[in-house]
Amino acid sequence: MRRKIAAGNWKMNGLKASIVELKELITLTKGATCEIVICPPATLIEEMVHVAGDSGIVIGGQDCHWSESGAYTGEISAPMLADVGAKTVILGHSERRSLHHETSDYIRTKVEAAWRADLSAIICVGETEAQRDSGDTLQIIKDQLDGSIPDGATAANTIIAYEPVWAIGTGKIPTYSQIAEVHDFIRVQLVQTYATGEDIRILYGGSVKPSNAAEIFAISNVDGGLVGGASLNATDFAGIVTAAG
Ligand code: PGA
C-alpha cells in the first residue's frame, strides 16, 4: 500500500511573511493520513523546518547541485539542504530542464548527490505539447526515466513526478485516461528496473487544484500530486491534502 503524498512546490515565490501559510496549513491538515511536503525557496527552508516542528510536514528543496561544495557561485548543495533540515529535493523539474538546459544525465548526478546527503529525490519527467501531439509521449518519458534515475532507486529514496509540461501553470490537464496511461507505463518501467519499483510513489503534477484533486488522485497508479500555484495558499493546498487522504 503506497501512502499518498501532497507535495507543494512554491517555486520562486515566498518571503518570510509567507511562512504564515505553513502555520495555517498545519492547523488545517491535522489528522491527514497522506504525507505532506512543502518545497519553499531555499531562503525559507530553515525557518519552515522549525515551524513544521513535529507536525509531520516535510520540508524540501527545489533543486541542488551535483557537488558537495566548491566554486559554483549561486548554487546550493545537497548537504547544505540537509544541514538546514530538508529531507527531500525536487530534481529535473521541467523549468530546470527547459530554462536551465538540464539534461537527464545531468539530473542523474544531482539525484546521486541528494542520496549521498540522505535526501530523497522527487524526480520530474514530462512531455511538451509538441511531443504529445507527435505521439512521442511514452518514449520521452522512458528516456527521461532511464536517463534521470540512477541505479539504486528505492521506494525510500525516490519519488517520480509525471508533469506534462503543457499542463504546468496553464489550467490545462490531460484527460484522466491520458494520465492513467502514463502512470501505468511509468509503473511498468519502475517494476522492471527496480526491486521496490512497485512501491515507488508516482505523483501527478500540472494544474492540480482542490476541485480536481480527488478525481486525479483516484486514477490508477497516481500516488498523489506535485502542486505549484495551488500550494501557495494554505486553504487551497489543504483542500488538495484532504483529497489525498
Ligand atoms: P502548477 O505547477 O500546479 O502550478 O501547474 C506544478 C509544478 O510545476 O510542479
mmCIF file of C-alpha atoms and ligand atoms in Angstrom:
data_model
loop_
_atom_site.group_PDB
_atom_site.id
_atom_site.type_symbol
_atom_site.label_atom_id
_atom_site.label_comp_id
_atom_site.label_asym_id
_atom_site.label_seq_id
_atom_site.Cartn_x
_atom_site.Cartn_y
_atom_site.Cartn_z
ATOM 1 C CA MET A 1 0.000 0.000 0.000
ATOM 2 C CA ARG A 2 1.626 3.253 -1.120
ATOM 3 C CA ARG A 3 0.975 6.219 1.169
ATOM 4 C CA LYS A 4 -0.224 9.184 -0.857
ATOM 5 C CA ILE A 5 1.775 12.419 -0.992
ATOM 6 C CA ALA A 6 0.625 16.002 -1.399
ATOM 7 C CA ALA A 7 3.758 17.954 -2.303
ATOM 8 C CA GLY A 8 3.843 21.713 -2.796
ATOM 9 C CA ASN A 9 6.425 23.422 -4.974
ATOM 10 C CA TRP A 10 6.470 27.119 -4.145
ATOM 11 C CA LYS A 11 8.951 27.856 -6.981
ATOM 12 C CA MET A 12 10.373 31.413 -6.737
ATOM 13 C CA ASN A 13 7.549 32.614 -4.519
ATOM 14 C CA GLY A 14 7.507 33.437 -0.841
ATOM 15 C CA LEU A 15 9.045 35.868 1.599
ATOM 16 C CA LYS A 16 9.348 35.406 5.348
ATOM 17 C CA ALA A 17 5.789 36.677 5.719
ATOM 18 C CA SER A 18 4.576 33.670 3.675
ATOM 19 C CA ILE A 19 5.503 31.302 6.488
ATOM 20 C CA VAL A 20 2.083 32.120 7.904
ATOM 21 C CA GLU A 21 0.697 29.848 5.151
ATOM 22 C CA LEU A 22 2.609 26.926 6.633
ATOM 23 C CA LYS A 23 1.278 27.702 10.103
ATOM 24 C CA GLU A 24 -2.258 27.718 8.756
ATOM 25 C CA LEU A 25 -1.637 24.548 6.777
ATOM 26 C CA ILE A 26 -0.512 22.762 9.932
ATOM 27 C CA THR A 27 -3.783 23.705 11.599
ATOM 28 C CA LEU A 28 -5.931 22.817 8.588
ATOM 29 C CA THR A 29 -4.345 19.426 7.941
ATOM 30 C CA LYS A 30 -4.225 17.958 11.442
ATOM 31 C CA GLY A 31 -5.134 14.296 11.218
ATOM 32 C CA ALA A 32 -4.356 13.953 7.495
ATOM 33 C CA THR A 33 -3.092 10.483 6.645
ATOM 34 C CA CYS A 34 -1.186 11.422 3.498
ATOM 35 C CA GLU A 35 2.399 12.633 3.550
ATOM 36 C CA ILE A 36 2.646 16.421 3.184
ATOM 37 C CA VAL A 37 5.721 18.008 1.635
ATOM 38 C CA ILE A 38 6.440 21.697 1.045
ATOM 39 C CA CYS A 39 9.395 22.828 -1.061
ATOM 40 C CA PRO A 40 9.784 26.571 -0.450
ATOM 41 C CA PRO A 41 12.559 28.782 -1.814
ATOM 42 C CA ALA A 42 15.888 27.920 -0.181
ATOM 43 C CA THR A 43 15.818 31.121 1.877
ATOM 44 C CA LEU A 44 12.810 29.848 3.836
ATOM 45 C CA ILE A 45 13.790 26.226 4.396
ATOM 46 C CA GLU A 46 15.450 26.578 7.782
ATOM 47 C CA GLU A 47 12.646 28.619 9.333
ATOM 48 C CA MET A 48 9.967 26.396 7.823
ATOM 49 C CA VAL A 49 11.649 23.276 9.198
ATOM 50 C CA HIS A 50 11.490 24.961 12.587
ATOM 51 C CA VAL A 51 7.831 25.955 12.176
ATOM 52 C CA ALA A 52 6.864 22.493 10.864
ATOM 53 C CA GLY A 53 8.353 21.009 14.028
ATOM 54 C CA ASP A 54 6.738 17.672 14.805
ATOM 55 C CA SER A 55 3.662 18.318 12.617
ATOM 56 C CA GLY A 56 4.861 15.617 10.225
ATOM 57 C CA ILE A 57 5.079 18.104 7.331
ATOM 58 C CA VAL A 58 8.297 17.503 5.418
ATOM 59 C CA ILE A 59 10.262 20.478 4.072
ATOM 60 C CA GLY A 60 12.320 20.066 0.913
ATOM 61 C CA GLY A 61 14.444 21.918 -1.626
ATOM 62 C CA GLN A 62 13.579 22.692 -5.242
ATOM 63 C CA ASP A 63 16.977 21.818 -6.702
ATOM 64 C CA CYS A 64 20.538 21.041 -5.636
ATOM 65 C CA HIS A 65 23.975 20.946 -7.191
ATOM 66 C CA TRP A 66 25.726 17.660 -8.019
ATOM 67 C CA SER A 67 28.817 18.580 -5.991
ATOM 68 C CA GLU A 68 29.083 18.729 -2.199
ATOM 69 C CA SER A 69 30.849 22.102 -2.217
ATOM 70 C CA GLY A 70 33.159 24.196 -4.353
ATOM 71 C CA ALA A 71 33.466 27.147 -6.685
ATOM 72 C CA TYR A 72 29.882 27.170 -8.012
ATOM 73 C CA THR A 73 28.618 30.687 -7.407
ATOM 74 C CA GLY A 74 24.918 30.845 -6.637
ATOM 75 C CA GLU A 75 24.427 27.110 -6.229
ATOM 76 C CA ILE A 76 23.203 25.137 -3.222
ATOM 77 C CA SER A 77 24.451 21.641 -2.466
ATOM 78 C CA ALA A 78 22.527 18.667 -1.136
ATOM 79 C CA PRO A 79 24.463 18.614 2.173
ATOM 80 C CA MET A 80 23.521 22.297 2.619
ATOM 81 C CA LEU A 81 19.831 21.433 2.232
ATOM 82 C CA ALA A 82 20.205 18.543 4.658
ATOM 83 C CA ASP A 83 22.101 20.781 7.069
ATOM 84 C CA VAL A 84 19.094 23.085 7.479
ATOM 85 C CA GLY A 85 16.665 20.206 7.890
ATOM 86 C CA ALA A 86 15.379 19.488 4.388
ATOM 87 C CA LYS A 87 14.524 15.818 3.860
ATOM 88 C CA THR A 88 13.817 15.781 0.159
ATOM 89 C CA VAL A 89 14.550 17.736 -3.037
ATOM 90 C CA ILE A 90 12.787 18.210 -6.362
ATOM 91 C CA LEU A 91 15.126 17.434 -9.270
ATOM 92 C CA GLY A 92 14.644 17.710 -13.006
ATOM 93 C CA HIS A 93 11.604 19.963 -12.849
ATOM 94 C CA SER A 94 10.641 20.968 -16.384
ATOM 95 C CA GLU A 95 11.501 24.584 -15.591
ATOM 96 C CA ARG A 96 15.049 23.423 -14.772
ATOM 97 C CA ARG A 97 15.140 21.210 -17.868
ATOM 98 C CA SER A 98 13.969 23.984 -20.195
ATOM 99 C CA LEU A 99 15.151 27.268 -18.645
ATOM 100 C CA HIS A 100 18.456 25.900 -17.329
ATOM 101 C CA HIS A 101 19.043 23.344 -20.081
ATOM 102 C CA GLU A 102 19.372 20.468 -17.634
ATOM 103 C CA THR A 103 19.674 17.106 -19.333
ATOM 104 C CA SER A 104 18.630 13.787 -17.850
ATOM 105 C CA ASP A 105 22.306 12.792 -17.484
ATOM 106 C CA TYR A 106 22.973 15.955 -15.513
ATOM 107 C CA ILE A 107 19.890 15.469 -13.365
ATOM 108 C CA ARG A 108 21.059 11.940 -12.527
ATOM 109 C CA THR A 109 24.242 13.347 -10.982
ATOM 110 C CA LYS A 110 22.115 15.617 -8.805
ATOM 111 C CA VAL A 111 19.954 12.705 -7.684
ATOM 112 C CA GLU A 112 23.112 10.846 -6.668
ATOM 113 C CA ALA A 113 24.222 13.921 -4.698
ATOM 114 C CA ALA A 114 20.835 14.091 -2.976
ATOM 115 C CA TRP A 115 21.040 10.425 -1.979
ATOM 116 C CA ARG A 116 24.586 10.877 -0.634
ATOM 117 C CA ALA A 117 23.181 13.610 1.637
ATOM 118 C CA ASP A 118 20.336 11.305 2.753
ATOM 119 C CA LEU A 119 17.720 13.341 0.912
ATOM 120 C CA SER A 120 15.049 11.604 -1.102
ATOM 121 C CA ALA A 121 14.640 12.851 -4.672
ATOM 122 C CA ILE A 122 11.400 13.868 -6.345
ATOM 123 C CA ILE A 123 12.402 13.304 -9.970
ATOM 124 C CA CYS A 124 10.217 15.058 -12.547
ATOM 125 C CA VAL A 125 9.505 13.827 -16.051
ATOM 126 C CA GLY A 126 7.047 15.033 -18.670
ATOM 127 C CA GLU A 127 6.461 15.703 -22.337
ATOM 128 C CA THR A 128 5.907 19.004 -24.119
ATOM 129 C CA GLU A 129 2.719 19.637 -26.062
ATOM 130 C CA ALA A 130 4.557 19.152 -29.369
ATOM 131 C CA GLN A 131 5.929 15.807 -28.187
ATOM 132 C CA ARG A 132 2.439 14.671 -27.173
ATOM 133 C CA ASP A 133 0.971 15.837 -30.484
ATOM 134 C CA SER A 134 3.558 13.848 -32.409
ATOM 135 C CA GLY A 135 2.821 10.689 -30.421
ATOM 136 C CA ASP A 136 6.167 10.597 -28.611
ATOM 137 C CA THR A 137 4.950 10.903 -25.023
ATOM 138 C CA LEU A 138 5.795 7.410 -23.777
ATOM 139 C CA GLN A 139 9.196 7.349 -25.481
ATOM 140 C CA ILE A 140 10.079 10.739 -23.961
ATOM 141 C CA ILE A 141 9.003 9.540 -20.520
ATOM 142 C CA LYS A 142 11.026 6.340 -20.905
ATOM 143 C CA ASP A 143 14.131 8.262 -21.995
ATOM 144 C CA GLN A 144 13.786 10.697 -19.084
ATOM 145 C CA LEU A 145 13.286 7.893 -16.557
ATOM 146 C CA ASP A 146 16.221 5.876 -17.948
ATOM 147 C CA GLY A 147 18.470 8.925 -18.015
ATOM 148 C CA SER A 148 17.494 10.655 -14.777
ATOM 149 C CA ILE A 149 17.201 7.785 -12.280
ATOM 150 C CA PRO A 150 20.492 6.345 -11.042
ATOM 151 C CA ASP A 151 20.916 2.658 -10.223
ATOM 152 C CA GLY A 152 19.848 2.033 -6.663
ATOM 153 C CA ALA A 153 16.486 3.787 -6.717
ATOM 154 C CA THR A 154 14.195 2.528 -3.973
ATOM 155 C CA ALA A 155 10.794 3.445 -2.613
ATOM 156 C CA ALA A 156 12.601 5.219 0.230
ATOM 157 C CA ASN A 157 14.934 7.426 -1.793
ATOM 158 C CA THR A 158 12.903 8.143 -4.931
ATOM 159 C CA ILE A 159 9.551 9.627 -5.870
ATOM 160 C CA ILE A 160 8.624 10.211 -9.507
ATOM 161 C CA ALA A 161 6.504 13.164 -10.594
ATOM 162 C CA TYR A 162 4.838 12.988 -14.000
ATOM 163 C CA GLU A 163 4.281 16.581 -15.074
ATOM 164 C CA PRO A 164 3.191 17.202 -18.658
ATOM 165 C CA VAL A 165 4.984 20.469 -19.460
ATOM 166 C CA TRP A 166 1.906 21.898 -21.173
ATOM 167 C CA ALA A 167 -0.209 21.338 -18.046
ATOM 168 C CA ILE A 168 2.077 23.251 -15.684
ATOM 169 C CA GLY A 169 0.581 26.565 -14.627
ATOM 170 C CA THR A 170 -1.783 26.573 -17.586
ATOM 171 C CA GLY A 171 -5.007 25.252 -16.075
ATOM 172 C CA LYS A 172 -4.996 22.545 -18.778
ATOM 173 C CA ILE A 173 -4.832 18.941 -17.675
ATOM 174 C CA PRO A 174 -4.680 15.720 -19.652
ATOM 175 C CA THR A 175 -7.755 13.537 -19.739
ATOM 176 C CA TYR A 176 -7.921 11.054 -16.901
ATOM 177 C CA SER A 177 -7.210 8.207 -19.304
ATOM 178 C CA GLN A 178 -4.113 10.024 -20.595
ATOM 179 C CA ILE A 179 -2.888 10.411 -17.013
ATOM 180 C CA ALA A 180 -3.603 6.731 -16.308
ATOM 181 C CA GLU A 181 -1.772 5.651 -19.466
ATOM 182 C CA VAL A 182 1.418 7.455 -18.476
ATOM 183 C CA HIS A 183 1.295 6.475 -14.802
ATOM 184 C CA ASP A 184 0.682 2.817 -15.672
ATOM 185 C CA PHE A 185 3.572 2.998 -18.131
ATOM 186 C CA ILE A 186 5.883 4.515 -15.503
ATOM 187 C CA ARG A 187 4.857 1.792 -13.040
ATOM 188 C CA VAL A 188 5.811 -0.920 -15.532
ATOM 189 C CA GLN A 189 9.196 0.738 -16.130
ATOM 190 C CA LEU A 190 9.869 1.008 -12.381
ATOM 191 C CA VAL A 191 8.820 -2.579 -11.658
ATOM 192 C CA GLN A 192 11.000 -3.885 -14.496
ATOM 193 C CA THR A 193 14.059 -1.965 -13.328
ATOM 194 C CA TYR A 194 13.985 -1.692 -9.526
ATOM 195 C CA ALA A 195 13.372 -4.302 -6.827
ATOM 196 C CA THR A 196 10.990 -1.980 -4.963
ATOM 197 C CA GLY A 197 9.526 -0.491 -8.153
ATOM 198 C CA GLU A 198 6.001 -1.445 -7.102
ATOM 199 C CA ASP A 199 6.351 0.759 -4.019
ATOM 200 C CA ILE A 200 7.917 3.868 -5.589
ATOM 201 C CA ARG A 201 5.336 6.650 -5.470
ATOM 202 C CA ILE A 202 4.348 8.353 -8.751
ATOM 203 C CA LEU A 203 2.870 11.844 -8.378
ATOM 204 C CA TYR A 204 0.902 13.737 -10.994
ATOM 205 C CA GLY A 205 1.727 17.425 -11.431
ATOM 206 C CA GLY A 206 0.255 20.176 -13.594
ATOM 207 C CA SER A 207 -2.725 22.376 -12.678
ATOM 208 C CA VAL A 208 -3.811 20.279 -9.685
ATOM 209 C CA LYS A 209 -6.461 22.210 -7.732
ATOM 210 C CA PRO A 210 -8.780 21.419 -4.828
ATOM 211 C CA SER A 211 -11.597 20.952 -7.356
ATOM 212 C CA ASN A 212 -9.854 18.289 -9.484
ATOM 213 C CA ALA A 213 -7.504 16.650 -6.962
ATOM 214 C CA ALA A 214 -9.806 13.885 -5.708
ATOM 215 C CA GLU A 215 -10.541 12.642 -9.213
ATOM 216 C CA ILE A 216 -6.880 12.788 -10.242
ATOM 217 C CA PHE A 217 -5.707 11.011 -7.088
ATOM 218 C CA ALA A 218 -8.219 8.217 -7.730
ATOM 219 C CA ILE A 219 -6.586 7.363 -11.078
ATOM 220 C CA SER A 220 -4.617 4.137 -11.397
ATOM 221 C CA ASN A 221 -1.025 4.481 -10.161
ATOM 222 C CA VAL A 222 -1.428 8.120 -9.128
ATOM 223 C CA ASP A 223 0.039 8.293 -5.638
ATOM 224 C CA GLY A 224 -0.569 11.982 -5.024
ATOM 225 C CA GLY A 225 0.366 15.295 -6.564
ATOM 226 C CA LEU A 226 3.136 17.806 -7.047
ATOM 227 C CA VAL A 227 1.408 21.152 -6.872
ATOM 228 C CA GLY A 228 2.689 24.571 -7.874
ATOM 229 C CA GLY A 229 0.270 27.507 -7.868
ATOM 230 C CA ALA A 230 -2.352 25.967 -5.583
ATOM 231 C CA SER A 231 0.255 25.140 -2.921
ATOM 232 C CA LEU A 232 0.922 28.817 -2.176
ATOM 233 C CA ASN A 233 -2.355 29.278 -0.348
ATOM 234 C CA ALA A 234 -2.935 27.193 2.788
ATOM 235 C CA THR A 235 -6.669 26.789 2.230
ATOM 236 C CA ASP A 236 -6.247 25.611 -1.370
ATOM 237 C CA PHE A 237 -3.417 23.263 -0.511
ATOM 238 C CA ALA A 238 -5.323 21.889 2.485
ATOM 239 C CA GLY A 239 -8.141 21.025 0.071
ATOM 240 C CA ILE A 240 -5.664 19.037 -2.007
ATOM 241 C CA VAL A 241 -4.273 17.335 1.121
ATOM 242 C CA THR A 242 -7.821 16.334 2.064
ATOM 243 C CA ALA A 243 -8.310 14.846 -1.395
ATOM 244 C CA ALA A 244 -5.134 12.793 -0.898
ATOM 245 C CA GLY A 245 -6.477 11.421 2.403
HETATM 246 P P1 PGA B 1 1.144 24.024 -11.239
HETATM 247 O O1 PGA B 1 2.694 23.577 -11.204
HETATM 248 O O2 PGA B 1 0.448 23.215 -10.148
HETATM 249 O O3 PGA B 1 1.161 25.497 -10.945
HETATM 250 O O4 PGA B 1 0.627 23.680 -12.583
HETATM 251 C C1 PGA B 1 3.063 22.240 -10.994
HETATM 252 C C2 PGA B 1 4.560 22.129 -10.941
HETATM 253 O O5 PGA B 1 5.263 22.818 -11.688
HETATM 254 O O6 PGA B 1 5.088 21.319 -10.157
#
